[in-house]
PDB file of C-alpha atoms in Angstrom:
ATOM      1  CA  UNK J   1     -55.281  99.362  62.223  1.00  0.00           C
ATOM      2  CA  UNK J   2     -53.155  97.414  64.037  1.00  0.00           C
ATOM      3  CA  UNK J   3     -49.537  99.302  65.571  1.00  0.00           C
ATOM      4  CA  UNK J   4     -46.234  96.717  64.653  1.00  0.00           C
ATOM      5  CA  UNK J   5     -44.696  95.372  68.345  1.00  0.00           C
ATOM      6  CA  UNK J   6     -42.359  97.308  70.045  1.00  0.00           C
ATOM      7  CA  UNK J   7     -39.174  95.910  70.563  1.00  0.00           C
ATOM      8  CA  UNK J   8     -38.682  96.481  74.626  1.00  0.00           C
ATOM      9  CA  UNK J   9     -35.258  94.030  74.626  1.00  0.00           C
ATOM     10  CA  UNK J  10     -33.821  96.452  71.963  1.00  0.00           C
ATOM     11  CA  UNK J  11     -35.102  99.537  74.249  1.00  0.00           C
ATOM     12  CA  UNK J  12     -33.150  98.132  77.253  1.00  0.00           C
ATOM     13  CA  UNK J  13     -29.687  97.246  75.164  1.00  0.00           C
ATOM     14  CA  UNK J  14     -29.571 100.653  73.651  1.00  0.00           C
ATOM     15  CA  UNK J  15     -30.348 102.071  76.787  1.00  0.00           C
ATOM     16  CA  UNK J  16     -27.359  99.913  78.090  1.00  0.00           C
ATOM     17  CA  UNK J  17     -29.568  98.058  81.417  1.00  0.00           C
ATOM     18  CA  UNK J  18     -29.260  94.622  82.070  1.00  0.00           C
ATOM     19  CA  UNK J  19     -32.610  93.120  82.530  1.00  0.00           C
ATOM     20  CA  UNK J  20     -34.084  89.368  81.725  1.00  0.00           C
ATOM     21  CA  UNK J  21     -37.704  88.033  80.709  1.00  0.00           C
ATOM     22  CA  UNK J  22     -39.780  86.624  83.512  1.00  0.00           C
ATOM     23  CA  UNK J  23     -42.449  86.142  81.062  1.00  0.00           C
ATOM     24  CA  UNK J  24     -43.632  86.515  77.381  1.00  0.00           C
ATOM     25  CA  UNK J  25     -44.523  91.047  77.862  1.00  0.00           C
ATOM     26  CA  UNK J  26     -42.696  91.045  80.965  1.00  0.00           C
ATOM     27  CA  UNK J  27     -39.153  92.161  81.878  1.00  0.00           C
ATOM     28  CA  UNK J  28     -37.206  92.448  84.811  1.00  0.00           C
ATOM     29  CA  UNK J  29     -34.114  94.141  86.388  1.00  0.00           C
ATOM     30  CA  UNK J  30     -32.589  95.904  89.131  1.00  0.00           C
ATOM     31  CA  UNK J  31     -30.732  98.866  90.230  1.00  0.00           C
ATOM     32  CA  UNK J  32     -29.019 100.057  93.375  1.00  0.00           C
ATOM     33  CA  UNK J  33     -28.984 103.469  95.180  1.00  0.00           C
ATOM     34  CA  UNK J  34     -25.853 105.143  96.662  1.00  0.00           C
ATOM     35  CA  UNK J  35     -26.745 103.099  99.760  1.00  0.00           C
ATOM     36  CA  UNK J  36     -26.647  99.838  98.225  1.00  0.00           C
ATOM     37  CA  UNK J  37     -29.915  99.138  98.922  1.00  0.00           C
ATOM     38  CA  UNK J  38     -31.521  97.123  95.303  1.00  0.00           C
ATOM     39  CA  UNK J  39     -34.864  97.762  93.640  1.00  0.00           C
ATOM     40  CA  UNK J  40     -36.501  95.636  91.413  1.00  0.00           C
ATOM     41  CA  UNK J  41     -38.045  97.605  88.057  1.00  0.00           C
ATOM     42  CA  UNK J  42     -40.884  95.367  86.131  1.00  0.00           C
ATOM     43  CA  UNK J  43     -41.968  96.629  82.410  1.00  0.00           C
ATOM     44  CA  UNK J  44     -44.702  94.778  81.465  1.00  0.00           C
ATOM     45  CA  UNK J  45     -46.383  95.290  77.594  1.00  0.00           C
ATOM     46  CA  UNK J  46     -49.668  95.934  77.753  1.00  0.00           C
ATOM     47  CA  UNK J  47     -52.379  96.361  74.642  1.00  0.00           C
ATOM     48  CA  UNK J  48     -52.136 100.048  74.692  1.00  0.00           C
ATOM     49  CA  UNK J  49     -49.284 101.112  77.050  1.00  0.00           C
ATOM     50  CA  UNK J  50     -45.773 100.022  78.223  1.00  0.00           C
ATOM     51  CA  UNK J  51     -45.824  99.782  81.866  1.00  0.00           C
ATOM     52  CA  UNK J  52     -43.060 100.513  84.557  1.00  0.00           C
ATOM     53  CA  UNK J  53     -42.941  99.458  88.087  1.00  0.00           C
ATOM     54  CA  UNK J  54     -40.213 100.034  90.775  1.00  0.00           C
ATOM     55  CA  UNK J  55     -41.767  97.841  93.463  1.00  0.00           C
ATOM     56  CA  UNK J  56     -41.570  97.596  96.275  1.00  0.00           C
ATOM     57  CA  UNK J  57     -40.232 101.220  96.847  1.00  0.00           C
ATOM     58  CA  UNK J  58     -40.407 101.324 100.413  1.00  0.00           C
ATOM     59  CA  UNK J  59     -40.742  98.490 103.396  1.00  0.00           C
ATOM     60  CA  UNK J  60     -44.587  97.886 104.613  1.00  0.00           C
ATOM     61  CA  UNK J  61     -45.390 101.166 106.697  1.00  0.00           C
ATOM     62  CA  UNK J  62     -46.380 100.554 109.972  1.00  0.00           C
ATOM     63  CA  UNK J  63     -49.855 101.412 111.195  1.00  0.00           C
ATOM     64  CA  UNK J  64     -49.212 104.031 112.817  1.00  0.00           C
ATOM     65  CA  UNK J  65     -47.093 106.062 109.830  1.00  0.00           C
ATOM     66  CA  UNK J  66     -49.572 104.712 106.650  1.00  0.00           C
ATOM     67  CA  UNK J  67     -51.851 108.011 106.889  1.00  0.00           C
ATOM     68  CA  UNK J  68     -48.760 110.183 106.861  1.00  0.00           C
ATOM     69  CA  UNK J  69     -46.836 108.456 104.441  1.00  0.00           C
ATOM     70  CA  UNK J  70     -49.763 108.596 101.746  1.00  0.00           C
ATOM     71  CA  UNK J  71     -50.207 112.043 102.557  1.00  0.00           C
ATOM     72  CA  UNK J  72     -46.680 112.682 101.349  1.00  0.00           C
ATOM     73  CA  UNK J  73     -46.737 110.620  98.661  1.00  0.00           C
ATOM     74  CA  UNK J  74     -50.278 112.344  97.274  1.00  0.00           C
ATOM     75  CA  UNK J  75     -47.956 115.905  97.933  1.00  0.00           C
ATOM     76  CA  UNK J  76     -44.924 114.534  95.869  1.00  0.00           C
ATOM     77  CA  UNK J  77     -46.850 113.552  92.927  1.00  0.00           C
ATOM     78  CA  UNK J  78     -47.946 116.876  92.430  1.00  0.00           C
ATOM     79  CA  UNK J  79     -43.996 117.790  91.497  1.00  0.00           C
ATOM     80  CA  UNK J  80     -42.943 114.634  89.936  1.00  0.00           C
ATOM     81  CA  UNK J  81     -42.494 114.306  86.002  1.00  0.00           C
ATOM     82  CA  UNK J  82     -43.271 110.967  84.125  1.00  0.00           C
ATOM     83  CA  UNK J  83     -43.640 108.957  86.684  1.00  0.00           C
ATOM     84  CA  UNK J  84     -45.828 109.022  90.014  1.00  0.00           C
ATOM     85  CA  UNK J  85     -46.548 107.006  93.520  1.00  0.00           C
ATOM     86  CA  UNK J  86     -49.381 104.366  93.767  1.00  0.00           C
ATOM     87  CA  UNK J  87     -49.816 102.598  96.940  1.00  0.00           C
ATOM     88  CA  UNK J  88     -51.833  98.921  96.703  1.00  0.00           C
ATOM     89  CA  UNK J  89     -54.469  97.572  99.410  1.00  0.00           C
ATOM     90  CA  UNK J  90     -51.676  96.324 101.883  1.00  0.00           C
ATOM     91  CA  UNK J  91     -50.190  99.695 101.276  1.00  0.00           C
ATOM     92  CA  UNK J  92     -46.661  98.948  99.685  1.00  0.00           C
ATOM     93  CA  UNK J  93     -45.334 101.776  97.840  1.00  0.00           C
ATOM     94  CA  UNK J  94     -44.544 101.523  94.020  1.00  0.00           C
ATOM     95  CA  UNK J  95     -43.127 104.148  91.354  1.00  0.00           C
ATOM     96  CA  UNK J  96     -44.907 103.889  88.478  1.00  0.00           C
ATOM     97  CA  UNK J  97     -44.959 104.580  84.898  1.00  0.00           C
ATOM     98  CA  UNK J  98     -47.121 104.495  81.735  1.00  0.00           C
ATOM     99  CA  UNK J  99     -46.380 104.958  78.329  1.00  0.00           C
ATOM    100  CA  UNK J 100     -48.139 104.887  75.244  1.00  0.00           C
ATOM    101  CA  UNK J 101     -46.743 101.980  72.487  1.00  0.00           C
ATOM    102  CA  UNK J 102     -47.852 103.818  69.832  1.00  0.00           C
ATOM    103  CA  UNK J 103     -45.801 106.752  70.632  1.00  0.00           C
ATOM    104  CA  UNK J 104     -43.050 104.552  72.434  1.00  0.00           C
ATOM    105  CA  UNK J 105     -39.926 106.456  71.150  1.00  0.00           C
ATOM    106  CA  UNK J 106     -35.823 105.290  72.609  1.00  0.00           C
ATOM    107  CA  UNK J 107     -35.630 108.859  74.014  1.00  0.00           C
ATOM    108  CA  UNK J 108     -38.764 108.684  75.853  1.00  0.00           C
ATOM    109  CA  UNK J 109     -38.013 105.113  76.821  1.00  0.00           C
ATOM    110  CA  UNK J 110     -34.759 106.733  78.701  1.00  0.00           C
ATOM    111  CA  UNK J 111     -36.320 109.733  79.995  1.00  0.00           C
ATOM    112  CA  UNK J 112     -38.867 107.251  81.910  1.00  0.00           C
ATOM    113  CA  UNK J 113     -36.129 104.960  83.040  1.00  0.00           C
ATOM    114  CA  UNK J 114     -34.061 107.590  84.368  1.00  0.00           C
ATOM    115  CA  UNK J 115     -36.915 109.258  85.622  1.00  0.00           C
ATOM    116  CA  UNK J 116     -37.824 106.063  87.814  1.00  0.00           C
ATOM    117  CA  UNK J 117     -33.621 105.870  88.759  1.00  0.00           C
ATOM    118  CA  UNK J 118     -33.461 109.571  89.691  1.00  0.00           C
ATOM    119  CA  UNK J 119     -36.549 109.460  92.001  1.00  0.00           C
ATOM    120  CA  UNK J 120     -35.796 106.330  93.080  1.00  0.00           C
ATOM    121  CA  UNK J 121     -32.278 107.319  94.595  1.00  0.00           C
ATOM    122  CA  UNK J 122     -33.388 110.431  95.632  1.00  0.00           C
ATOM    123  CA  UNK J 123     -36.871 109.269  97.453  1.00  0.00           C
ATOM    124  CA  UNK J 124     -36.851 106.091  98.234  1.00  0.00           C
ATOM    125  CA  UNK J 125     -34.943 106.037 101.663  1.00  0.00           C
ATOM    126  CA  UNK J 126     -37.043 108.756 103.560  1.00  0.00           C
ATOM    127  CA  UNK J 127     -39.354 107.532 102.098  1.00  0.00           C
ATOM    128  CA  UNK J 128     -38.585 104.044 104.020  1.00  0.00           C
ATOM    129  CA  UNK J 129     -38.070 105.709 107.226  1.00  0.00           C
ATOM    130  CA  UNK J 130     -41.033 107.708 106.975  1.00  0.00           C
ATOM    131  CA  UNK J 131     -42.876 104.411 106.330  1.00  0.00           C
ATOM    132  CA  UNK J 132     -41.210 103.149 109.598  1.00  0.00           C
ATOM    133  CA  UNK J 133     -40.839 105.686 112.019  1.00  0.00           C
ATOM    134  CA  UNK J 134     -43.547 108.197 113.058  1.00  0.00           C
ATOM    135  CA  UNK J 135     -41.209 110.121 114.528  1.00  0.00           C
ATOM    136  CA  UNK J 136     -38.944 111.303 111.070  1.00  0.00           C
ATOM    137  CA  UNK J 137     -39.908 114.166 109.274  1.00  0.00           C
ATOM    138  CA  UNK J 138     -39.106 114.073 106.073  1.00  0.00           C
ATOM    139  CA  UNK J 139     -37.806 117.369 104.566  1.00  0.00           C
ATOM    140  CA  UNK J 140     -38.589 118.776 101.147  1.00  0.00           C
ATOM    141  CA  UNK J 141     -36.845 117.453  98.022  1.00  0.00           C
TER     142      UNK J 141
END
């Protein structure tokens, strides 16, 4: 039995966010953090799931900080809702997000995206300098 396509364009215009197609299942946008700083967010349709992606979240660590900054990010996924870290083989940092189409609601829709915002704005520059300099400590959220 096959589920009816879920209107993602609708999802972001109710939910009020600017975004634009990059390609047919994908969508793009951005967002900025009290600092200014701007983050891309990718949802991408898949068969089963509706993907998000805030990527990249944090610069490419340095060699010296990669071991501690996956540590962290392995300890903040334990406390994070909806969303959690993944780090790829070149070890960039990216907030991520998976929900199932054929439960895709509006109101879970918006509790992912601000989710992805409010962890985004709240994580995302320690989580930088952490990335960058061995020496910062990062306290607890």
């Amino acid at each position: 039995m096959s589920q009816q396509p879920v209107d993602i364009p609708a999802l972001f215009d109710r939910y009020e966010w600017g975004f634009e197609t990059v390609e047919a299942g994908i969508w793009r946008s951005t967002f900025a953090d009290e600092q200014d700083e701007e983050y891309d967010l990718y949802v991408a349709a898949g068969e089963e799931y509706l993907h998000f992606a805030v990527t990249p979240l944090t610069p490419p660590p340095a060699p010296e900080c990669r071991d501690r900054l996956t540590s962290l990010l392995l300890d903040l996924n334990q406390s994070m809702r909806l969303v959690r870290f993944a780090t790829d083989g070149d070890g960039d940092v990216s907030l991520l997000a998976d929900l199932p189409l054929a439960a895709l609601s509006f109101t879970l829709f918006a509790a992912t995206m601000d989710a992805l915002v409010h962890y985004t704005r709240e994580l995302a520059a320690p989580l930088s300098r952490t990335a960058t300099d061995p020496h910062f400590e990062m306290s607890a959220p």
